[in-house]
Coordinates of C-alpha atoms in Angstrom, one line a residue:
X1 CA -22.4 -2.2 -10.5
X2 CA -20.7 -4.6 -12.9
X3 CA -19.8 -7.0 -10.1
X4 CA -23.5 -7.8 -9.9
X5 CA -23.4 -8.5 -13.7
X6 CA -20.6 -11.0 -13.0
X7 CA -22.7 -12.5 -10.3
X8 CA -25.3 -13.1 -13.0
X9 CA -22.7 -15.0 -15.0
X10 CA -21.7 -17.0 -11.9
X11 CA -25.3 -18.1 -11.3
X12 CA -25.9 -18.9 -14.9
X13 CA -22.7 -20.9 -15.2
X14 CA -23.1 -22.8 -11.9
X15 CA -26.6 -23.8 -12.9
X16 CA -25.9 -24.8 -16.5
X17 CA -22.3 -25.6 -17.2
X18 CA -20.3 -28.1 -15.1
X19 CA -17.8 -28.9 -17.9
X20 CA -14.4 -27.3 -18.4
X21 CA -15.1 -23.8 -19.6
X22 CA -14.0 -22.4 -23.0
X23 CA -11.7 -20.1 -21.1
X24 CA -9.8 -23.1 -19.7
X25 CA -9.2 -25.0 -22.9
X26 CA -5.9 -23.4 -24.0
X27 CA -4.3 -23.9 -20.6
X28 CA -5.5 -27.4 -20.2
X29 CA -2.1 -28.5 -21.4
X30 CA -0.5 -26.1 -19.0
X31 CA -2.1 -28.0 -16.1
X32 CA -1.7 -31.5 -17.3
X33 CA 1.1 -33.5 -18.8
X34 CA 1.0 -34.5 -22.4
X35 CA 0.1 -38.1 -21.4
X36 CA -2.8 -37.1 -19.1
X37 CA -6.4 -37.5 -20.3
X38 CA -8.6 -34.5 -19.6
X39 CA -12.0 -35.7 -18.3
X40 CA -15.0 -33.5 -18.7
X41 CA -18.4 -33.9 -17.0
X42 CA -21.5 -32.2 -18.3
X43 CA -24.6 -33.3 -16.4
X44 CA -26.8 -30.7 -18.0
X45 CA -25.9 -31.8 -21.5
X46 CA -25.5 -28.2 -22.6
X47 CA -22.7 -27.3 -25.0
X48 CA -20.8 -24.1 -25.5
X49 CA -22.4 -23.8 -28.9
X50 CA -25.9 -24.0 -27.4
X51 CA -25.1 -21.6 -24.5
X52 CA -23.4 -19.0 -26.6
X53 CA -26.0 -18.9 -29.3
X54 CA -28.4 -17.0 -27.1
X55 CA -28.0 -13.4 -25.9
X56 CA -28.3 -14.5 -22.2
X57 CA -25.7 -17.2 -22.7
X58 CA -23.3 -14.9 -24.6
X59 CA -23.6 -12.3 -21.8
X60 CA -22.2 -14.9 -19.5
X61 CA -19.1 -15.1 -21.7
X62 CA -18.6 -11.4 -21.8
X63 CA -19.0 -11.0 -18.1
X64 CA -16.5 -13.8 -17.5
X65 CA -14.0 -12.2 -19.8
X66 CA -14.0 -9.1 -17.6
X67 CA -13.6 -11.1 -14.4
X68 CA -10.0 -12.3 -15.3
X69 CA -8.8 -8.7 -14.7
X70 CA -9.1 -9.5 -11.0
X71 CA -6.3 -11.9 -11.2
X72 CA -3.9 -9.0 -11.9
X73 CA -5.3 -5.8 -10.5
X74 CA -5.7 -5.7 -6.7
X75 CA -3.8 -9.0 -6.2
X76 CA -0.5 -9.7 -4.5
X77 CA 0.9 -11.5 -7.6
X78 CA 0.1 -8.5 -9.7
X79 CA 1.6 -6.1 -7.2
X80 CA 4.8 -8.1 -7.1
X81 CA 5.1 -8.1 -10.9
X82 CA 4.4 -4.4 -11.4
X83 CA 5.7 -2.6 -8.3
X84 CA 8.5 -4.7 -7.0
X85 CA 11.9 -5.1 -8.6
X86 CA 11.7 -1.3 -9.4
X87 CA 13.3 1.8 -8.0
X88 CA 10.6 2.8 -5.5
X89 CA 9.9 -0.4 -3.5
X90 CA 12.1 -2.7 -1.5
X91 CA 11.4 -5.9 0.4
X92 CA 9.9 -5.7 3.8
X93 CA 10.1 -8.5 6.3
X94 CA 7.1 -10.3 4.9
X95 CA 8.0 -10.4 1.2
X96 CA 7.3 -14.0 0.0
X97 CA 8.7 -13.8 -3.5
X98 CA 12.2 -12.3 -3.2
X99 CA 13.3 -13.9 -6.4
X100 CA 10.8 -11.7 -8.3
X101 CA 11.6 -8.7 -6.1
X102 CA 15.4 -8.8 -6.4
X103 CA 15.9 -10.8 -9.7
X104 CA 18.0 -13.2 -7.6
X105 CA 17.7 -16.7 -9.2
X106 CA 14.4 -15.7 -10.9
X107 CA 13.2 -18.6 -12.9
X108 CA 10.1 -20.0 -14.5
X109 CA 9.1 -21.7 -11.3
X110 CA 8.1 -18.4 -9.7
X111 CA 4.5 -18.7 -8.4
X112 CA 3.1 -15.2 -9.5
X113 CA 4.6 -15.6 -13.0
X114 CA 3.0 -19.1 -13.3
X115 CA -0.4 -17.9 -12.0
X116 CA -0.6 -14.8 -14.2
X117 CA 0.4 -16.7 -17.3
X118 CA -2.3 -19.2 -16.8
X119 CA -5.0 -16.8 -16.1
X120 CA -4.1 -14.3 -18.8
X121 CA -4.1 -17.0 -21.4
X122 CA -7.4 -18.3 -20.1
X123 CA -8.8 -14.8 -20.6
X124 CA -7.3 -14.6 -24.2
X125 CA -9.0 -17.9 -25.0
X126 CA -12.3 -16.7 -23.8
X127 CA -12.1 -13.4 -25.7
X128 CA -11.2 -15.3 -28.8
X129 CA -14.2 -17.6 -28.3
X130 CA -16.5 -14.6 -27.9
X131 CA -15.2 -12.6 -30.9
X132 CA -15.4 -15.6 -33.2
X133 CA -18.9 -16.7 -31.9
X134 CA -20.6 -13.4 -31.6
X135 CA -22.4 -13.6 -35.0
X136 CA -24.5 -16.5 -33.7
X137 CA -25.4 -14.9 -30.4
X138 CA -28.7 -13.4 -31.5
X139 CA -27.9 -9.8 -30.6
X140 CA -29.3 -6.8 -32.2
X141 CA -26.8 -5.1 -34.5
X142 CA -26.1 -2.3 -32.0
X143 CA -25.6 -4.7 -29.1
X144 CA -23.4 -6.9 -31.1
X145 CA -21.1 -4.0 -32.0
X146 CA -21.0 -3.0 -28.3
X147 CA -20.2 -6.5 -27.0
X148 CA -17.7 -7.2 -29.7
X149 CA -16.0 -3.9 -28.9
X150 CA -15.8 -4.9 -25.3
X151 CA -14.3 -8.2 -26.1
X152 CA -11.8 -6.7 -28.5
X153 CA -10.7 -4.2 -25.8
X154 CA -10.3 -7.0 -23.3
X155 CA -8.3 -9.1 -25.8
X156 CA -6.0 -6.1 -26.4
X157 CA -5.8 -5.5 -22.6
X158 CA -4.8 -9.0 -21.8
X159 CA -2.4 -9.3 -24.8
X160 CA -0.7 -6.1 -23.7
X161 CA 0.0 -7.6 -20.2
X162 CA 1.3 -10.8 -21.8
X163 CA 3.6 -9.2 -24.4
X164 CA 5.0 -6.6 -22.0
X165 CA 5.6 -9.2 -19.4
X166 CA 6.9 -12.1 -21.5
X167 CA 7.7 -10.6 -24.9
X168 CA 7.2 -12.6 -28.0
X169 CA 5.5 -15.7 -26.7
X170 CA 2.3 -17.6 -27.7
X171 CA -0.1 -15.8 -29.9
X172 CA -3.4 -16.9 -31.4
X173 CA -6.7 -15.4 -32.4
X174 CA -8.5 -18.7 -32.4
X175 CA -10.4 -20.4 -29.6
X176 CA -8.7 -23.6 -28.5
X177 CA -10.8 -26.7 -29.1
X178 CA -9.6 -29.5 -26.9
X179 CA -6.1 -30.0 -25.7
X180 CA -3.3 -28.1 -27.4
X181 CA 0.1 -29.8 -27.5
X182 CA 2.2 -27.0 -29.0
X183 CA 2.9 -23.3 -28.4
X184 CA 4.5 -20.7 -30.7
X185 CA 6.9 -17.9 -30.4
X186 CA 5.5 -14.8 -32.1
X187 CA 7.2 -11.5 -32.8
X188 CA 6.3 -8.6 -30.4
X189 CA 5.2 -6.5 -33.5
X190 CA 2.5 -9.1 -34.3
X191 CA 1.1 -8.7 -30.8
X192 CA 1.0 -4.9 -31.1
X193 CA -0.5 -4.9 -34.6
X194 CA -3.4 -6.9 -33.3
X195 CA -3.6 -4.8 -30.1
X196 CA -3.9 -1.7 -32.2
X197 CA -6.4 -3.2 -34.5
X198 CA -8.6 -4.4 -31.6
X199 CA -8.4 -1.0 -29.9
X200 CA -9.3 0.9 -33.0
X201 CA -12.4 -1.3 -33.3
X202 CA -13.2 -0.7 -29.6
X203 CA -12.8 3.1 -29.9
X204 CA -15.0 3.1 -33.0
X205 CA -17.8 1.0 -31.5
X206 CA -18.0 1.4 -27.7
X207 CA -20.6 3.6 -26.0
X208 CA -19.3 6.9 -24.6
X209 CA -20.8 6.1 -21.2
X210 CA -22.1 3.1 -19.3
X211 CA -24.7 2.7 -16.5
X212 CA -23.0 -0.6 -15.7
X213 CA -19.9 0.6 -13.8
X214 CA -16.9 -1.5 -14.6
X215 CA -17.6 -1.9 -18.3
X216 CA -15.2 -0.3 -20.7
X217 CA -16.3 2.9 -22.5
X218 CA -15.0 4.7 -25.6
X219 CA -12.9 7.2 -23.6
X220 CA -11.4 4.4 -21.5
X221 CA -10.4 2.6 -24.7
X222 CA -9.0 5.8 -26.0
X223 CA -7.0 6.3 -22.9
X224 CA -5.6 2.8 -23.0
X225 CA -4.8 3.3 -26.7
X226 CA -2.8 6.4 -25.7
X227 CA -0.8 4.3 -23.3
X228 CA -0.2 1.7 -26.0
X229 CA 1.0 4.4 -28.5
X230 CA 3.4 5.7 -25.8
X231 CA 4.7 2.2 -25.2
X232 CA 5.3 1.8 -29.0
X233 CA 7.0 5.2 -29.2
X234 CA 4.3 6.5 -31.5
X235 CA 4.6 10.0 -29.9
X236 CA 2.3 12.0 -32.2
X237 CA -0.4 9.4 -31.9
X238 CA 0.1 9.2 -28.1
X239 CA -0.2 12.9 -27.6
X240 CA -3.2 13.3 -29.9
X241 CA -5.1 10.4 -28.3
X242 CA -4.4 11.5 -24.8
X243 CA -5.4 15.1 -25.5
X244 CA -8.5 13.8 -27.2
X245 CA -9.6 12.3 -23.9
X246 CA -8.5 15.4 -21.9
X247 CA -10.4 17.8 -24.2
X248 CA -13.2 15.5 -25.3
X249 CA -15.9 16.6 -23.0
X250 CA -16.3 13.2 -21.4
X251 CA -16.8 14.6 -17.9
X252 CA -13.5 13.6 -16.3
X253 CA -11.7 15.9 -14.1
X254 CA -8.9 15.7 -11.5
X255 CA -10.1 15.3 -7.9
X256 CA -9.2 18.6 -6.2
X257 CA -7.6 17.0 -3.1
X258 CA -5.2 14.1 -4.0
X259 CA -5.9 12.3 -0.7
X260 CA -9.6 12.1 -1.5
X261 CA -8.8 9.7 -4.3
X262 CA -8.3 6.9 -1.7
X263 CA -11.4 7.6 0.4
X264 CA -13.5 4.5 0.3
X265 CA -16.5 6.7 0.1
X266 CA -15.1 8.1 -3.1
X267 CA -14.3 4.8 -4.8
X268 CA -16.0 5.9 -8.0
X269 CA -15.0 9.5 -8.7
X270 CA -14.5 11.9 -11.6
X271 CA -10.8 10.9 -12.1
X272 CA -11.4 7.2 -12.8
X273 CA -11.3 6.5 -16.5
X274 CA -11.1 2.8 -16.1
X275 CA -11.2 0.5 -13.0
X276 CA -11.5 -3.1 -12.2
X277 CA -14.7 -3.3 -10.2
X278 CA -15.0 -5.2 -6.9
X279 CA -18.3 -5.8 -5.2
X280 CA -19.2 -4.6 -1.7
X281 CA -20.7 -8.1 -1.3
X282 CA -17.4 -9.9 -1.0
X283 CA -19.0 -13.2 -2.0
X284 CA -19.4 -11.9 -5.5
X285 CA -15.7 -11.6 -6.0
X286 CA -14.9 -15.4 -6.3
X287 CA -12.6 -16.1 -3.3
X288 CA -13.4 -19.8 -3.8
X289 CA -15.4 -20.9 -6.8
X290 CA -14.5 -23.9 -8.8
X291 CA -17.5 -23.5 -11.1
X292 CA -16.6 -20.0 -12.4
X293 CA -12.9 -20.7 -12.6
X294 CA -12.0 -24.4 -12.8
X295 CA -8.3 -23.8 -13.1
X296 CA -7.6 -21.5 -10.2
X297 CA -8.8 -20.6 -6.8
X298 CA -8.3 -17.6 -4.6
X299 CA -9.0 -14.7 -6.9
X300 CA -11.2 -13.1 -4.3
X301 CA -11.5 -9.4 -3.6
X302 CA -8.9 -6.7 -3.6
X303 CA -6.1 -7.5 -1.2
X304 CA -3.8 -4.6 -1.9
X305 CA -4.6 -3.1 1.5
X306 CA -2.5 -5.9 3.2
X307 CA 0.8 -5.6 1.5
X308 CA 2.3 -2.1 2.0
X309 CA 1.6 -1.9 5.8
X310 CA 4.3 -1.9 8.4
X311 CA 4.2 -4.1 11.5
X312 CA 2.5 -1.8 14.0
X313 CA 0.3 -4.2 16.0
X314 CA 3.0 -5.5 18.4
X315 CA 4.2 -2.1 19.5
X316 CA 3.4 -0.5 22.9
X317 CA 0.0 1.1 23.0
X318 CA -1.1 -0.6 19.7
X319 CA -3.4 -3.4 18.7
X320 CA -4.6 -4.5 15.3
X321 CA -7.5 -2.3 14.1
X322 CA -9.6 -1.7 11.0
X323 CA -8.3 1.8 10.6
X324 CA -4.7 0.8 10.6
X325 CA -5.1 -2.4 8.6
X326 CA -3.9 -6.0 8.7
X327 CA -0.1 -5.7 8.2
X328 CA 1.3 -8.3 5.9
X329 CA 4.4 -6.2 5.7
X330 CA 5.4 -7.2 2.2
X331 CA 6.7 -4.0 0.6
X332 CA 8.3 -0.9 1.9
X333 CA 9.5 2.3 0.1
X334 CA 13.0 2.8 -0.9
X335 CA 14.7 5.8 0.8
X336 CA 15.2 7.3 -2.7
X337 CA 11.5 7.2 -3.3
X338 CA 10.6 8.9 0.0
X339 CA 13.1 11.7 -0.9
X340 CA 11.3 12.4 -4.2
X341 CA 8.5 14.4 -2.4
X342 CA 9.1 18.1 -1.7
X343 CA 7.6 19.9 1.2
X344 CA 5.2 21.6 -1.2
X345 CA 3.8 18.4 -2.5
X346 CA 0.6 17.1 -0.8
X347 CA 1.0 13.6 -2.4
X348 CA 3.3 12.4 0.4
X349 CA 0.8 13.0 3.1
X350 CA -1.9 11.8 0.6
X351 CA -0.1 8.5 0.0
X352 CA 1.7 7.7 3.3
X353 CA 1.0 7.4 7.0
X354 CA 3.7 8.3 9.5
X355 CA 1.8 8.4 12.8
X356 CA -0.1 5.8 14.7
X357 CA -2.2 6.7 17.8
X358 CA -2.6 4.5 20.8
X359 CA -5.7 2.3 20.5
X360 CA -5.0 -0.3 23.3
X361 CA -5.9 0.1 26.9
X362 CA -2.5 -1.6 27.6
X363 CA -0.4 1.5 27.1
X364 CA 2.9 2.5 28.6
X365 CA 3.1 4.8 31.6
X366 CA 2.5 8.4 30.4
X367 CA 0.5 7.3 27.3
X368 CA -3.3 7.3 27.0
X369 CA -5.6 6.0 24.3
X370 CA -5.6 8.5 21.5
X371 CA -2.0 9.7 22.2
X372 CA 0.7 9.3 19.7
X373 CA 2.1 5.8 20.1
X374 CA 4.4 5.3 17.0
X375 CA 6.1 7.6 14.5
X376 CA 7.8 6.1 11.4
X377 CA 9.1 8.9 9.4
X378 CA 11.2 9.7 6.3
X379 CA 12.7 12.7 8.3
X380 CA 15.4 12.7 11.0
X381 CA 12.8 13.5 13.7
X382 CA 13.8 11.9 17.0
X383 CA 10.8 12.8 19.1
X384 CA 9.7 15.6 21.3
X385 CA 11.3 16.2 24.7
X386 CA 10.2 13.5 27.2
X387 CA 8.2 11.5 24.7
X388 CA 7.1 8.0 25.5
X389 CA 6.1 7.0 21.9
X390 CA 8.2 4.9 19.6
X391 CA 10.2 6.7 16.9
X392 CA 11.6 5.1 13.8
X393 CA 13.2 7.8 11.7
X394 CA 15.1 7.6 8.4
X395 CA 18.3 6.6 10.2
X396 CA 16.6 3.9 12.1
X397 CA 14.9 2.5 9.0
X398 CA 17.8 2.8 6.4
X399 CA 21.5 2.6 6.5
X400 CA 23.6 5.4 5.0
X401 CA 23.8 3.6 1.6
X402 CA 20.0 3.2 1.5
X403 CA 19.9 -0.5 2.4
X404 CA 17.3 -1.4 4.9
X405 CA 18.1 -1.5 8.6
X406 CA 14.6 -2.2 9.9
X407 CA 12.2 -4.0 7.5
X408 CA 9.4 -4.0 10.0
X409 CA 8.8 -0.2 10.6
X410 CA 8.5 2.4 7.9
X411 CA 6.1 5.0 6.4
X412 CA 3.1 3.1 5.2
X413 CA 1.4 3.5 1.9
X414 CA -2.3 4.2 2.6
X415 CA -3.8 4.2 -1.0
X416 CA -5.2 0.7 -0.7
X417 CA -6.4 0.8 2.9
X418 CA -10.1 0.0 3.5
X419 CA -11.7 1.2 6.7
X420 CA -15.0 -0.4 5.7
X421 CA -13.9 -4.0 6.2
X422 CA -16.0 -5.9 8.6
X423 CA -13.1 -6.7 11.0
X424 CA -9.4 -6.0 11.6
X425 CA -8.5 -9.4 10.3
X426 CA -10.7 -9.3 7.1
X427 CA -8.3 -10.0 4.2
X428 CA -10.8 -9.1 1.4
X429 CA -11.6 -5.5 0.3
X430 CA -14.3 -4.1 -2.0
X431 CA -12.0 -1.3 -3.1
X432 CA -11.9 -1.0 -6.9
X433 CA -8.5 -1.2 -8.6
X434 CA -7.9 2.0 -10.5
X435 CA -6.3 1.1 -13.9
X436 CA -6.4 4.4 -15.7
X437 CA -6.7 7.7 -13.9
X438 CA -7.3 11.0 -15.7
X439 CA -4.0 12.3 -14.4
X440 CA -2.2 9.7 -16.5
X441 CA -3.5 11.2 -19.7
X442 CA -1.7 14.5 -18.9
X443 CA 1.6 12.7 -18.2
X444 CA 1.2 10.5 -21.3
X445 CA 0.8 13.6 -23.4
X446 CA 3.7 15.3 -21.6
X447 CA 6.1 12.4 -22.2
X448 CA 5.1 12.3 -25.9
X449 CA 5.6 16.1 -26.3
X450 CA 9.0 15.9 -24.6
X451 CA 10.1 13.3 -27.2
X452 CA 8.6 15.4 -30.0
X453 CA 10.8 18.3 -28.9
X454 CA 8.2 20.5 -27.3
X455 CA 9.3 20.8 -23.7
X456 CA 7.1 23.8 -23.0
X457 CA 3.9 21.9 -23.9
X458 CA 5.3 19.0 -21.8
X459 CA 5.8 21.3 -18.8
X460 CA 2.4 22.8 -19.2
X461 CA 0.8 19.4 -19.1
X462 CA 2.9 18.2 -16.1
X463 CA 2.0 21.4 -14.3
X464 CA -1.7 20.6 -14.4
X465 CA -0.9 17.5 -12.3
X466 CA 1.5 19.2 -10.1
X467 CA -0.8 22.1 -9.4
X468 CA -3.5 19.7 -8.2
X469 CA -0.8 18.1 -6.0
X470 CA 0.3 21.4 -4.4
X471 CA -0.4 22.2 -0.8
X472 CA -2.6 25.3 -0.5
X473 CA -0.7 28.4 -1.4
X474 CA 2.2 26.3 -3.0
X475 CA 0.8 26.1 -6.5
X476 CA 3.4 28.3 -8.1
X477 CA 6.2 26.7 -6.2
X478 CA 5.2 23.3 -7.6
X479 CA 5.2 24.4 -11.2
X480 CA 8.3 23.5 -13.4
X481 CA 9.8 25.1 -16.4
X482 CA 10.5 23.6 -19.8
X483 CA 14.2 23.3 -19.0
X484 CA 13.4 21.0 -16.1
X485 CA 11.6 18.5 -18.3
X486 CA 13.6 15.3 -18.7
X487 CA 12.8 11.7 -18.9
X488 CA 14.0 11.1 -15.3
X489 CA 11.9 14.0 -14.1
X490 CA 8.8 12.5 -15.7
X491 CA 9.6 9.1 -14.1
X492 CA 10.0 10.8 -10.8
X493 CA 6.7 12.5 -11.3
X494 CA 5.0 9.3 -12.3
X495 CA 6.4 7.7 -9.1
X496 CA 5.0 10.5 -6.9
X497 CA 1.6 10.3 -8.7
X498 CA 1.1 6.6 -9.3
X499 CA 3.1 4.7 -6.7
X500 CA 1.5 1.4 -5.8
X501 CA -1.0 1.6 -8.7
X502 CA 0.6 -1.3 -10.7
X503 CA 2.3 0.9 -13.3
X504 CA 5.9 1.2 -12.2
X505 CA 7.6 -1.8 -13.8
X506 CA 5.9 -1.0 -17.1
X507 CA 7.0 2.6 -16.9
X508 CA 10.7 1.6 -16.3
X509 CA 10.5 -0.9 -19.1
X510 CA 8.9 1.5 -21.6
X511 CA 11.5 4.1 -21.0
X512 CA 14.4 1.7 -21.0
X513 CA 15.4 2.9 -17.6
X514 CA 14.8 -0.3 -15.6
X515 CA 18.4 -1.4 -15.2
X516 CA 19.8 2.0 -14.6
X517 CA 17.3 3.3 -12.1
X518 CA 17.0 0.0 -10.1
X519 CA 20.7 -0.4 -9.7
X520 CA 21.2 3.3 -8.7
X521 CA 18.1 3.7 -6.5
X522 CA 17.2 0.3 -5.1
X523 CA 20.1 -1.1 -3.0
X524 CA 18.3 -4.3 -2.4
X525 CA 18.9 -5.3 -6.1
X526 CA 22.5 -6.0 -6.8
X527 CA 22.0 -7.6 -10.2
X528 CA 19.5 -6.8 -12.9
X529 CA 20.3 -7.1 -16.6
X530 CA 18.7 -6.4 -19.9
X531 CA 17.2 -9.9 -20.2
X532 CA 15.1 -9.1 -17.1
X533 CA 13.0 -6.8 -19.2
X534 CA 10.9 -9.8 -19.9
X535 CA 9.9 -12.4 -17.4
X536 CA 10.7 -16.1 -17.7
X537 CA 8.2 -18.4 -19.3
X538 CA 6.6 -20.7 -16.6
X539 CA 8.5 -23.9 -16.4
X540 CA 5.2 -25.8 -16.2
X541 CA 4.3 -24.5 -19.7
X542 CA 7.7 -25.5 -21.1
X543 CA 7.4 -28.9 -19.7
X544 CA 3.9 -29.4 -21.1
X545 CA 4.5 -28.6 -24.8
X546 CA 5.6 -31.2 -27.3
X547 CA 7.6 -28.8 -29.5
X548 CA 10.2 -28.1 -26.8
X549 CA 13.0 -27.4 -29.3
X550 CA 11.0 -24.5 -30.7
X551 CA 9.2 -23.1 -27.6
X552 CA 12.2 -22.6 -25.4
X553 CA 12.9 -20.5 -22.3
X554 CA 14.0 -16.9 -22.9
X555 CA 17.7 -16.3 -23.1
X556 CA 19.2 -15.5 -19.7
X557 CA 16.9 -17.8 -17.7
X558 CA 17.6 -21.4 -17.2

């Protein structure tokens, strides 16, 4: 797997490079004041020029460029920035960044915003370095095209996350040499012109398949390009590109049972077009490694399994266990989100857990190990006659207006759970983070066709996804007609399909529905305005630049 390739980079870099890496140079200013002196120590005497002028050395750069995806996908900071502050999730008791979740006093001092800015720009600098140095790497022509295509995809990938998150901020195609003292404000169109250019190159030059799981392929770049086209309202291009992946004979197909997507034994399956790969050997995922990432610590493995879990382990008959997870209790579903699933739709049971079975010998009278101990349900179920188990139904969890009554107990999202962890307290998971699933291509094409005026084609595409989601015998009941296709329906469908997969905030922003849907469906948020469609620039970055009259905070933020 590709994680082992990243390990090769780690070993190479720890052995040969003890100086500040090329990836870190742009953000050196971000982490030091303008009066500080950056000291570098290089006991080996090797320089970036020497290392990156050999194929082995250059491979270390490419592998490192991939690794920065792990700062966003499968991480709490990334979940907060993509799932919270939307219409489908609300703060549970353990939410640690309510400013980001509710837009209340959200400023550039927010920790996830600061971390992601730093790491995304480190990634941009590394991809710029690679693209501009690749001629000297000593590759064969075919390998050079492949590696440059990977780097261009990654630069587009990182710039997409930057421009969608922060709007028209700093943009450069050059590797930073030394400490940079200024930053620029660049129009959003400039970002996207380059993103499209880089993705066109990637699609033209990437291999169709890879034996090194985790590397980007031609169809993965096509799928991401379809997402970009949709974001830019280029609907003809979005539809054509999405359907080119669907009908391209690349071997992708929907997993027949939705719940099977989340089985740890099915981590690599026919529906995954692109994923951020995590290694089963958790030491390869850089929990603590100052050599491979001198500016940040704590990247580590996938930790998504921690955040969506209700607090179950202090209830009668229950103790913390691998199969039920370690409950950080960060995020819980809005009542409106739970109500989106019909009885015919298998995705509710395939996404949420409502029943916990007694696993402690210290059980109440009338309860044995293996009996039902806790029910937390979206329904009004109050328990069977004479029951001894705990029940938390929709009226226990939510008030009549949808606000939260109990932020400790609620239906639990199971998509990220990992029953292969070594212990109940293990916070690291080897689960891959799915970035693009095959199902998304159908919904991208459907949304594009709706805007092009062909609602029947849109319905046909949506029905492919809904038929897979149907419970046995309910396939026809799950199908929709052309008249039912609306933008809100598509957003509802994307919520049912992709909840918790780090897409939601981008979906609401792309469709210009963030303010409307959050205010109407998430009662935890009482104020969200148009300026919240971009995040504040980190205050540390504003403080560090010398052109503070030009590189200023976004309007609406202090």
